[in-house]
XYZ file of C-alpha atoms in Angstrom:
375
model
C 121.890 92.276 108.188
C 122.961 95.483 106.600
C 122.164 97.017 103.246
C 124.886 99.329 101.958
C 125.320 101.642 98.977
C 121.633 102.414 98.609
C 120.807 104.095 95.312
C 119.543 107.643 95.614
C 116.686 106.866 93.261
C 115.051 105.002 96.135
C 112.855 107.493 97.972
C 112.860 105.791 101.341
C 113.657 102.488 102.905
C 111.418 103.546 105.743
C 108.650 104.101 103.231
C 108.925 100.539 102.082
C 107.336 99.633 105.354
C 110.138 99.710 107.825
C 113.502 101.105 108.764
C 114.577 98.582 111.379
C 117.561 99.148 113.590
C 117.540 95.475 114.569
C 118.017 94.648 110.907
C 120.489 97.450 110.379
C 118.804 99.146 107.430
C 119.992 102.574 106.389
C 118.233 104.922 104.043
C 118.803 107.844 101.731
C 117.043 111.181 101.958
C 115.618 112.697 98.805
C 114.755 116.245 97.845
C 111.053 117.050 97.863
C 109.521 118.295 94.645
C 107.304 121.373 94.704
C 103.641 120.363 94.929
C 104.392 116.670 94.374
C 101.749 115.540 96.877
C 99.084 118.172 96.321
C 97.022 119.320 99.324
C 98.229 117.710 102.569
C 96.709 117.344 106.032
C 99.389 116.061 108.412
C 98.954 115.288 112.122
C 101.783 114.337 114.479
C 100.873 112.170 117.493
C 103.879 112.164 119.834
C 104.559 110.165 122.979
C 106.093 112.798 125.288
C 107.022 110.551 128.209
C 110.516 110.747 129.674
C 111.908 107.813 127.706
C 111.173 109.660 124.451
C 113.711 112.388 125.253
C 116.094 111.423 122.432
C 113.398 111.110 119.782
C 111.801 114.417 120.728
C 115.178 116.183 120.743
C 115.871 114.717 117.311
C 112.542 115.937 115.954
C 113.063 119.367 117.463
C 116.382 119.605 115.643
C 114.770 118.643 112.345
C 111.345 120.246 112.659
C 112.245 123.084 110.299
C 113.105 120.639 107.533
C 110.069 118.468 108.291
C 107.591 121.340 108.129
C 109.416 122.870 105.183
C 109.004 119.626 103.264
C 105.272 119.553 103.994
C 104.944 123.109 102.703
C 106.947 122.273 99.584
C 105.330 118.902 98.868
C 101.842 120.366 99.251
C 102.601 123.401 97.121
C 101.690 125.536 100.139
C 98.239 123.911 100.517
C 98.417 122.213 103.908
C 96.935 121.781 107.365
C 98.996 120.596 110.346
C 98.086 119.236 113.757
C 99.894 118.039 116.889
C 98.672 115.620 119.561
C 100.769 114.426 122.508
C 100.086 111.539 124.851
C 101.171 109.814 128.023
C 98.219 107.966 129.534
C 95.749 110.242 127.717
C 95.940 112.168 124.443
C 96.110 115.949 124.444
C 95.381 118.217 121.487
C 98.234 120.726 121.320
C 97.564 122.222 117.885
C 94.358 121.501 115.986
C 94.289 121.099 112.225
C 94.259 124.506 110.574
C 95.343 125.908 107.245
C 98.844 127.295 106.867
C 99.786 126.834 110.530
C 103.445 125.923 110.059
C 104.636 128.504 112.574
C 102.259 127.287 115.290
C 103.261 123.621 114.940
C 106.965 124.467 114.691
C 106.754 126.438 117.920
C 104.693 123.739 119.657
C 107.150 120.994 118.723
C 110.010 123.188 119.917
C 108.291 123.505 123.284
C 107.756 119.764 123.807
C 109.312 118.275 126.935
C 109.780 114.556 127.567
C 108.642 113.919 131.136
C 106.840 111.333 133.244
C 105.130 108.195 132.006
C 107.297 105.723 133.885
C 106.377 102.109 133.313
C 104.138 102.363 130.272
C 102.102 101.496 128.344
C 100.971 104.762 126.775
C 97.837 105.973 125.028
C 99.170 105.691 121.474
C 96.067 103.884 120.215
C 93.790 106.374 121.928
C 95.680 109.301 120.424
C 95.244 107.868 116.935
C 91.605 107.155 117.705
C 91.158 110.817 118.572
C 92.966 111.929 115.421
C 90.945 109.609 113.188
C 87.525 109.754 114.879
C 87.701 112.764 117.183
C 85.581 115.114 115.123
C 82.600 113.894 117.144
C 83.072 114.809 120.800
C 80.203 112.522 121.782
C 81.986 109.475 120.359
C 84.388 109.241 123.272
C 87.250 108.829 120.842
C 90.615 109.289 122.482
C 89.362 108.619 126.035
C 88.206 112.121 126.815
C 85.629 112.766 124.128
C 87.300 116.109 123.423
C 87.011 116.802 119.727
C 90.152 116.943 117.643
C 90.428 118.355 114.122
C 87.126 120.172 114.357
C 87.943 121.562 110.919
C 88.273 117.978 109.697
C 90.599 116.298 107.255
C 89.824 117.765 103.876
C 88.312 115.826 100.999
C 90.901 115.545 98.259
C 93.844 116.141 100.606
C 96.606 113.644 101.303
C 95.634 112.650 104.872
C 98.606 111.573 106.996
C 98.955 110.685 110.679
C 102.496 110.193 112.030
C 102.695 108.518 115.441
C 105.826 108.113 117.589
C 106.140 105.953 120.695
C 108.403 103.435 122.416
C 105.785 101.400 124.240
C 102.684 99.247 124.036
C 99.287 100.855 123.499
C 97.362 101.289 126.731
C 93.981 102.538 125.607
C 92.474 104.741 128.260
C 93.465 102.794 131.378
C 97.294 102.720 131.390
C 97.330 98.939 130.929
C 97.920 96.670 127.965
C 95.616 93.658 127.732
C 96.224 91.229 124.911
C 93.071 90.601 122.916
C 91.735 94.014 123.944
C 94.183 96.831 123.316
C 95.770 95.233 120.255
C 92.299 94.593 118.847
C 91.347 98.199 119.523
C 94.488 99.370 117.735
C 93.459 97.233 114.770
C 90.011 98.820 114.823
C 91.582 102.289 114.718
C 93.725 101.208 111.754
C 90.606 100.005 109.931
C 88.786 103.253 110.729
C 91.720 105.216 109.333
C 91.774 103.100 106.187
C 88.073 103.717 105.580
C 88.630 107.452 106.100
C 91.567 107.490 103.689
C 94.066 108.410 106.421
C 97.487 106.767 106.202
C 99.175 106.032 109.516
C 102.958 105.974 109.717
C 104.153 104.504 113.008
C 107.666 105.206 114.294
C 108.849 102.871 117.053
C 111.789 104.258 119.046
C 113.299 101.111 120.528
C 116.747 99.545 120.318
C 115.353 96.200 121.536
C 111.974 96.097 119.809
C 109.090 94.092 121.231
C 107.507 91.735 118.699
C 104.079 92.670 120.077
C 104.652 96.385 119.533
C 106.164 95.769 116.097
C 103.104 93.765 115.077
C 100.664 96.425 116.260
C 102.540 99.362 114.778
C 103.289 97.602 111.522
C 99.587 96.774 111.213
C 98.802 100.498 111.289
C 101.083 100.973 108.294
C 100.074 97.893 106.314
C 96.333 98.498 106.845
C 96.428 102.158 105.877
C 99.215 102.236 103.289
C 101.564 104.107 105.593
C 105.052 103.366 106.860
C 106.453 101.447 109.822
C 109.838 102.624 111.099
C 111.959 101.263 113.944
C 114.610 103.740 115.084
C 116.936 103.328 118.088
C 115.871 104.383 121.566
C 118.113 107.446 121.365
C 115.881 108.701 118.530
C 118.627 108.976 115.943
C 117.218 109.238 112.429
C 113.646 109.955 113.502
C 113.572 113.351 111.797
C 115.053 111.936 108.596
C 112.534 109.098 108.563
C 109.732 111.666 108.764
C 111.107 113.874 106.008
C 111.526 110.800 103.834
C 107.959 109.653 104.313
C 106.747 113.196 103.588
C 108.689 112.994 100.319
C 106.598 109.897 99.544
C 103.377 111.735 100.436
C 102.948 109.452 103.452
C 102.660 106.312 101.366
C 104.572 103.060 101.434
C 106.724 102.237 98.458
C 105.001 100.600 95.499
C 107.890 98.413 94.345
C 107.023 94.751 93.866
C 109.230 91.800 94.837
C 111.178 89.754 92.310
C 112.172 86.110 92.709
C 115.610 84.873 93.748
C 115.951 83.455 90.227
C 115.433 86.903 88.775
C 118.149 88.453 90.916
C 120.493 85.560 90.166
C 120.152 86.154 86.427
C 119.915 89.966 86.356
C 122.983 91.267 88.226
C 122.861 94.601 86.396
C 119.548 95.330 88.109
C 120.903 94.952 91.634
C 120.224 98.040 93.793
C 123.167 97.297 96.146
C 126.742 96.085 95.799
C 127.011 94.068 99.019
C 125.042 92.670 101.944
C 125.862 91.619 105.484
C 123.939 88.515 106.545
C 124.242 86.943 109.953
C 127.115 89.292 110.704
C 129.158 88.186 107.670
C 129.955 90.571 104.797
C 129.407 89.388 101.215
C 130.248 91.363 98.091
C 128.065 91.172 94.995
C 130.183 88.575 93.202
C 130.062 86.248 96.204
C 126.321 86.733 96.607
C 125.751 85.777 92.967
C 127.915 82.688 93.450
C 125.807 81.746 96.474
C 122.582 82.203 94.490
C 123.953 80.006 91.736
C 124.979 77.241 94.157
C 122.249 74.571 94.401
C 121.338 73.473 97.941
C 122.620 69.921 97.550
C 121.327 67.358 100.031
C 118.789 69.896 101.243
C 121.280 72.375 102.706
C 119.006 74.615 104.773
C 121.668 77.299 105.050
C 121.571 77.779 101.275
C 117.802 77.331 100.982
C 117.294 80.127 103.494
C 120.236 82.172 102.227
C 118.896 82.249 98.674
C 115.514 83.579 99.762
C 116.957 86.032 102.290
C 119.323 87.522 99.711
C 116.415 87.973 97.300
C 114.225 89.518 99.997
C 116.919 92.019 100.957
C 117.446 92.974 97.314
C 113.702 93.441 96.907
C 113.583 95.680 99.967
C 116.509 97.757 98.706
C 114.633 97.994 95.406
C 111.596 99.528 97.077
C 109.407 96.577 98.070
C 107.371 96.765 101.272
C 108.885 94.475 103.938
C 105.973 95.002 106.307
C 104.681 91.508 105.602
C 107.913 89.798 106.672
C 109.505 91.926 109.403
C 109.648 89.130 111.983
C 110.760 86.589 109.382
C 113.647 88.790 108.285
C 114.903 89.088 111.845
C 114.494 85.376 112.488
C 116.279 84.454 109.250
C 119.213 86.727 110.010
C 119.454 85.277 113.519
C 119.365 81.735 112.141
C 122.305 82.539 109.871
C 124.406 84.320 112.483
C 128.047 83.403 111.950
C 127.199 81.052 109.074
C 129.434 81.155 105.989
C 126.967 80.615 103.163
C 129.755 79.700 100.777
C 130.776 76.543 102.621
C 128.704 75.431 105.615
C 126.000 72.743 105.661
C 122.974 72.152 107.840
C 119.553 70.568 107.495
C 116.927 72.271 109.627
C 113.136 72.315 109.269
C 112.851 75.654 111.066
C 115.132 77.369 108.575
C 113.233 75.746 105.729
C 109.989 77.142 107.139
C 111.483 80.650 107.232
C 112.712 80.198 103.660
C 109.194 79.196 102.579
C 107.757 82.453 103.935
C 110.438 84.503 102.197
C 109.868 82.506 99.009
C 106.175 83.459 99.137
C 107.181 87.090 99.609
C 109.708 87.063 96.774
C 107.130 85.479 94.473
C 104.448 88.045 95.387
C 102.205 85.681 97.307
C 102.230 88.098 100.266
C 101.850 91.334 98.291
C 98.266 91.408 96.973
C 98.834 94.566 94.934
C 101.634 92.910 92.956
C 99.776 90.457 90.801
C 101.451 91.089 87.456
C 104.188 88.601 86.519
C 107.664 90.066 86.921
C 109.742 90.830 83.877
C 112.065 87.924 83.340
C 110.322 85.811 85.963
C 112.436 83.058 87.435
C 114.451 82.494 84.288
């Protein structure tokens, strides 16, 4: 599915929770306002294995803009840090005040090498960033202290992690029920410490396991999950966009499919592509206004998917429904929603999840009734 003609008022589709190549989302970059975020402490944790060549090259091209946005957004009150990892995390630049030049140079010197086979120590690198002030804690495998200066009280604390593989802890192996649980523990630690984690997954064929782990970092801490292609395209723009949002996910709340059906002037887009088929706004409204007679699962799912995509384009966090969005789009591949009929319990189950999302059952911070409701 593809969202086109995104309004520039939206700060970031990545900041809604995800920018997913598999779903075909695009996003619009916004200018950063001077001092909009206040003091900022930003740490980059970068997988520098050979398969990350494209992403690292992309970041190196955009590092001037990325660091410049941090300086601008913080009003010049910032600390930066850089950690890299293969099978163990390495502190390249520790958090320090006003160190834009040092981090810019260090990123420029990164080289994507080694690491064949995965997984990588992404969870351990974040553990070191979040908990590494105490060398005796063993955080990050080595027990070497990171950010000895510490994240500052009152600063916007942001960790940005990039990888294309499963987390491997400290032993270069992923064990379900162990490493994913440890990653969840790190996310909880970050949340308690007030550190938002934004996780960028460079993969053209994303693994559901990795998506779940990385999205959990974002959802737990209020950060952003982004899925860019394996060639790294758009990674730098995703980072500058999330900096513009001060590292936070978007705060837009979903609206029901009935709302979108009856409020066409509020639509943030003029067309959608669903299941590989292009629909203009007029056709989409016709579809929404067509009742699913005889339990037509195509329309039941189509109604909720259209609403979900409009909510996402309007700034709602899709982190709660990433897998459902992909499954719904796959279920509707090649289906003409204006004419075809099918009854299918699986599609109805997907529609039920999207219905919960559109009606704010999955977004606990969106408890106020929407204007207009389902009228």
